[in-house]
Tab-separated table of C-alpha atoms in Angstrom:
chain	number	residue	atom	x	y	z
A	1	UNK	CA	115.736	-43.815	38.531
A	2	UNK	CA	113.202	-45.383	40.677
A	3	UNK	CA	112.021	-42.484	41.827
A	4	UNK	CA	111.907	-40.591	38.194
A	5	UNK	CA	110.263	-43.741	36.837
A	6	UNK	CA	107.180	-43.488	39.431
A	7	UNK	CA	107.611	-40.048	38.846
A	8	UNK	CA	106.477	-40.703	34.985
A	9	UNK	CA	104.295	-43.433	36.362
A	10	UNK	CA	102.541	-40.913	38.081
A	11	UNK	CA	102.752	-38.511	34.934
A	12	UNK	CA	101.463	-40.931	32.811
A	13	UNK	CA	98.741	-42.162	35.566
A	14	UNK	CA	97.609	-38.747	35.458
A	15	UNK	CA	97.828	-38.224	31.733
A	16	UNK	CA	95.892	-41.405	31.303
A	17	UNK	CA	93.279	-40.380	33.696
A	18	UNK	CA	93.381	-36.572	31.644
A	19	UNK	CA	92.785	-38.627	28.640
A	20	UNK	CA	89.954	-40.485	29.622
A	21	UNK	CA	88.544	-37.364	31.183
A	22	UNK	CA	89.408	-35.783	27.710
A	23	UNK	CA	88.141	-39.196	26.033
A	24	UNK	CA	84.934	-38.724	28.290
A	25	UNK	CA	84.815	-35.056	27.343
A	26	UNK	CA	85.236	-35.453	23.611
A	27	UNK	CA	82.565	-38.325	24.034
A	28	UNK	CA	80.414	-36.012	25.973
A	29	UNK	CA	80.962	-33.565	23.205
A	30	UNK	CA	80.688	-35.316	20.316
A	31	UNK	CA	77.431	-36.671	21.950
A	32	UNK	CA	76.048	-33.118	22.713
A	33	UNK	CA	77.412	-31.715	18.999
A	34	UNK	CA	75.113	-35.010	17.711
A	35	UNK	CA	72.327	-33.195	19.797
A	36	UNK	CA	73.308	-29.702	18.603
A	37	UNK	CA	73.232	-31.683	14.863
A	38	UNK	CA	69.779	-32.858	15.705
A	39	UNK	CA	68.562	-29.564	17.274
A	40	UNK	CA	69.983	-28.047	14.098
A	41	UNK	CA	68.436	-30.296	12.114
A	42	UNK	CA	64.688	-29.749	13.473
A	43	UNK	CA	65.378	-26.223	13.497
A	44	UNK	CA	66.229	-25.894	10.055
A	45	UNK	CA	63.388	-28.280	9.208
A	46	UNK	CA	61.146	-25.678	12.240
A	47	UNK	CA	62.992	-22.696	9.722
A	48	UNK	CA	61.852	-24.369	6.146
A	49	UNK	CA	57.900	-24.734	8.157
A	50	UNK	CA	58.006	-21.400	9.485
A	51	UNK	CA	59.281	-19.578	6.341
A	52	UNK	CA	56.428	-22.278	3.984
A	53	UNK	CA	53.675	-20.583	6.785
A	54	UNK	CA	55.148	-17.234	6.768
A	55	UNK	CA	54.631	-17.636	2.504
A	56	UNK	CA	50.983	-18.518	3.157
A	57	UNK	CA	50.099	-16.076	5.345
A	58	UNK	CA	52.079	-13.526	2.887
A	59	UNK	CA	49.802	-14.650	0.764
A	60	UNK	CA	46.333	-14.643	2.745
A	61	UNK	CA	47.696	-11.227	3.832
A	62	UNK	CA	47.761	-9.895	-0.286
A	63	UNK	CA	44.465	-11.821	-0.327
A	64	UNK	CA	42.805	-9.993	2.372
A	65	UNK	CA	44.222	-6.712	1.698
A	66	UNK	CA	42.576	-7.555	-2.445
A	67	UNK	CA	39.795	-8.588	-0.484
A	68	UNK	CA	39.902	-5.151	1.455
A	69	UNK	CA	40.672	-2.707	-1.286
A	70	UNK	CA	37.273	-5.088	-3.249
A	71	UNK	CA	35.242	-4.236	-0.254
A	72	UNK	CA	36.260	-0.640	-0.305
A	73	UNK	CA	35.174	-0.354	-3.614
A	74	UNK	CA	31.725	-2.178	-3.129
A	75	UNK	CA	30.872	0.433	0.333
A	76	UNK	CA	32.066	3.071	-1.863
A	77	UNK	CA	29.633	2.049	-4.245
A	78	UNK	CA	26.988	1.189	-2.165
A	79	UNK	CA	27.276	4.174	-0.138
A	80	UNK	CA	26.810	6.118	-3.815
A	81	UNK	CA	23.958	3.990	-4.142
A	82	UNK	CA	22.622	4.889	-0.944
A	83	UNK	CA	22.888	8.530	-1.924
A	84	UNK	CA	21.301	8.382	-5.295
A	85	UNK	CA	18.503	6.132	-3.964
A	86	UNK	CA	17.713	8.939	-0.670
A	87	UNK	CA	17.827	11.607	-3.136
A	88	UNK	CA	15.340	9.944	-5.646
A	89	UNK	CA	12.920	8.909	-2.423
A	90	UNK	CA	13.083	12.978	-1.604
A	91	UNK	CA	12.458	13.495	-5.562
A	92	UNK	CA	9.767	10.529	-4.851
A	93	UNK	CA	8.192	11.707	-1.874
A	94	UNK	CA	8.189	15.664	-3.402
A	95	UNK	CA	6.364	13.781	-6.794
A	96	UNK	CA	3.906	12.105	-3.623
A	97	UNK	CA	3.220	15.222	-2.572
A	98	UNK	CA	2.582	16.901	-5.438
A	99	UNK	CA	0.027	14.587	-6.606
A	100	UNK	CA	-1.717	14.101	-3.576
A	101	UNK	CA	-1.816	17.494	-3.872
A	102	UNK	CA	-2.973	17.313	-7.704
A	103	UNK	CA	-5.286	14.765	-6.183
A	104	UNK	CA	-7.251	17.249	-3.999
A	105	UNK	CA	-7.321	19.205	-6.172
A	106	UNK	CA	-9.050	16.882	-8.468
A	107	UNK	CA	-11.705	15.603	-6.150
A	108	UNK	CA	-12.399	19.240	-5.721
A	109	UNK	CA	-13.025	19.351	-9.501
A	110	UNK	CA	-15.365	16.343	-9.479
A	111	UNK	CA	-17.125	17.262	-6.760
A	112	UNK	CA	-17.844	20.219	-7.905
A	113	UNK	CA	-18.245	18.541	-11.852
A	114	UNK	CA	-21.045	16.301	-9.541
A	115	UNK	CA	-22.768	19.412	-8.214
A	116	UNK	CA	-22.664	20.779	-11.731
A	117	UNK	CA	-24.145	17.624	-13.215
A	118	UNK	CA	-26.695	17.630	-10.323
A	119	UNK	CA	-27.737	21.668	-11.548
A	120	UNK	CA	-28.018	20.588	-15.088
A	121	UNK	CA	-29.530	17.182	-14.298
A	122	UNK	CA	-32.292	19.274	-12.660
A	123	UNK	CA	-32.334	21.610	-15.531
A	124	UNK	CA	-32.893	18.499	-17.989
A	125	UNK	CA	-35.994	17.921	-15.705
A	126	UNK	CA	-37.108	21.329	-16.061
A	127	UNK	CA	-36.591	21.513	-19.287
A	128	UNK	CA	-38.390	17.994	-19.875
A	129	UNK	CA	-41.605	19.202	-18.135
A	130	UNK	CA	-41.533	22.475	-20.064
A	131	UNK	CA	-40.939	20.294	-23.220
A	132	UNK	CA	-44.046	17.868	-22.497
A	133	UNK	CA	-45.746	21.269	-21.129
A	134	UNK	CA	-45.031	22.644	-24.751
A	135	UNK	CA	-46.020	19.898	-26.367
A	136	UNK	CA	-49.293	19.449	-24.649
A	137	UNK	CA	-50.266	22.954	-25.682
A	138	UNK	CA	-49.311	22.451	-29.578
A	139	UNK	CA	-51.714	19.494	-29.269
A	140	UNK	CA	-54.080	21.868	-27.549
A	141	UNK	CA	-53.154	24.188	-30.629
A	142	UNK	CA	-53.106	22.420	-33.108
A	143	UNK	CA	-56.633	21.247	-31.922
A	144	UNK	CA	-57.675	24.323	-31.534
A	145	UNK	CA	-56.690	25.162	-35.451
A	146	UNK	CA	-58.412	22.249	-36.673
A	147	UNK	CA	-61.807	23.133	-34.808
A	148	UNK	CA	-60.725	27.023	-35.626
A	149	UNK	CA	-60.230	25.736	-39.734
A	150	UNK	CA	-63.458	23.648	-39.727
A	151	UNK	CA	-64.981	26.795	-37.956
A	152	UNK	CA	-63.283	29.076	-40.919
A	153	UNK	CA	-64.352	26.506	-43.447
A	154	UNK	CA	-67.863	26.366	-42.295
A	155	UNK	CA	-67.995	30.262	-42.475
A	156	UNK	CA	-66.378	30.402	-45.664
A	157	UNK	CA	-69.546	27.924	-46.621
A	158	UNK	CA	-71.654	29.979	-44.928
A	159	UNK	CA	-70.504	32.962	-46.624
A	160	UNK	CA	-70.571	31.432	-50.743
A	161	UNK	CA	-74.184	30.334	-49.602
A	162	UNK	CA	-74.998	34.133	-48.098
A	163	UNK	CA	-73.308	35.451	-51.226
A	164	UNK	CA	-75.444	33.285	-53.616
A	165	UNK	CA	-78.237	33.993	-52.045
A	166	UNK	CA	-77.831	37.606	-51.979
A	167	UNK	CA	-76.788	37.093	-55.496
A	168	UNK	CA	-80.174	35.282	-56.254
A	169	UNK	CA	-81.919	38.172	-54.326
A	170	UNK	CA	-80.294	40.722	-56.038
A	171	UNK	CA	-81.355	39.097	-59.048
A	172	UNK	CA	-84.462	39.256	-58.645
C-alpha cells in the first residue's frame, strides 16, 4: 500500500505540478488573450480610422476627379478660345495688311492731290496776273473810249458847226 500510496503521491505531485504548469499556462494565456483583446481592440479602433480616412480620401478622390473633368472643360474651352482668337489675329493681321495697303495707296492719292493743287495753285496765279493784266487794259480801254467819245463828241461839234456854217454859206 505504501508503495501504491507514494505511487499516487507521486501522481498527484506530478499532477499538481501539471496543474500549476497548466494554472501558469492558462494564466499565461489568459494574459496574452487580454493582449490579443487589446491588440484587437486598437485594431478595430486602427480599422474604424483607416476605413473614416479611406472615406475622406474617397471623397477628395470624387473631388479631384470633379475638379479634373472642371479643368478639362475649362482647357477645352480655352484651347477653343485660343483657336478663335489666332484665327481672328490672321483675319486681323490680313485687315492690317490690307489697309496699310489702302494706306499707300492713299498717300499716293494725296500726294499726287498735292501736286495737283500745286498745278492749279500756279494756274490761280496765272490766271490772277492775266486777270489784273485784263483789267489794266479795260482801264486802258475804257480810257481810251472816254478820250475816243470826247474826241467823237468834239467832231460831232465840229461837224453841226461845219454844217451850219455851210448852211449859212449856202444861204447866202
Amino acid at each position: 500500500i505504501d508503495s501504491e500510496k507514494s505511487t499516487i503521491e507521486a501522481e498527484k505531485a506530478d499532477y499538481e505540478s501539471q496543474n500549476k504548469a497548466l494554472c501558469h499556462q492558462k494564466d499565461s494565456l489568459e494574459a496574452s488573450m487580454a493582449e490579443m483583446q487589446s491588440q484587437i481592440f486598437t485594431l478595430v479602433d486602427e480599422k474604424a480610422s483607416v476605413e473614416a480616412d479611406f472615406q475622406s480620401l474617397t471623397r477628395d478622390k470624387n473631388k479631384l476627379e470633379s475638379l479634373n473633368s472642371d479643368l478639362y472643360d475649362q482647357l477645352a474651352t480655352f484651347k477653343e478660345n485660343f483657336s478663335l482668337s489666332e484665327a481672328n489675329f490672321k483675319t486681323l493681321a490680313v485687315e492690317k495688311s490690307t489697309i496699310e495697303s489702302n494706306n499707300e495707296a492713299l498717300c499716293h492719292q494725296v500726294a499726287s492731290l498735292e501736286s495737283s493743287k500745286n498745278n492749279l495753285q500756279c494756274q490761280v496765279q496765272a490766271l490772277s496776273e492775266e486777270k489784273a493784266s485784263a483789267e489794266a487794259n479795260v482801264h486802258t480801254l475804257t480810257e481810251e473810249k472816254k478820250k475816243s467819245d470826247s474826241m467823237n463828241a468834239d467832231m460831232i461839234d465840229q461837224l453841226k458847226t461845219l454844217a451850219k456854217e455851210k448852211e449859212a454859206i449856202e444861204s447866202e
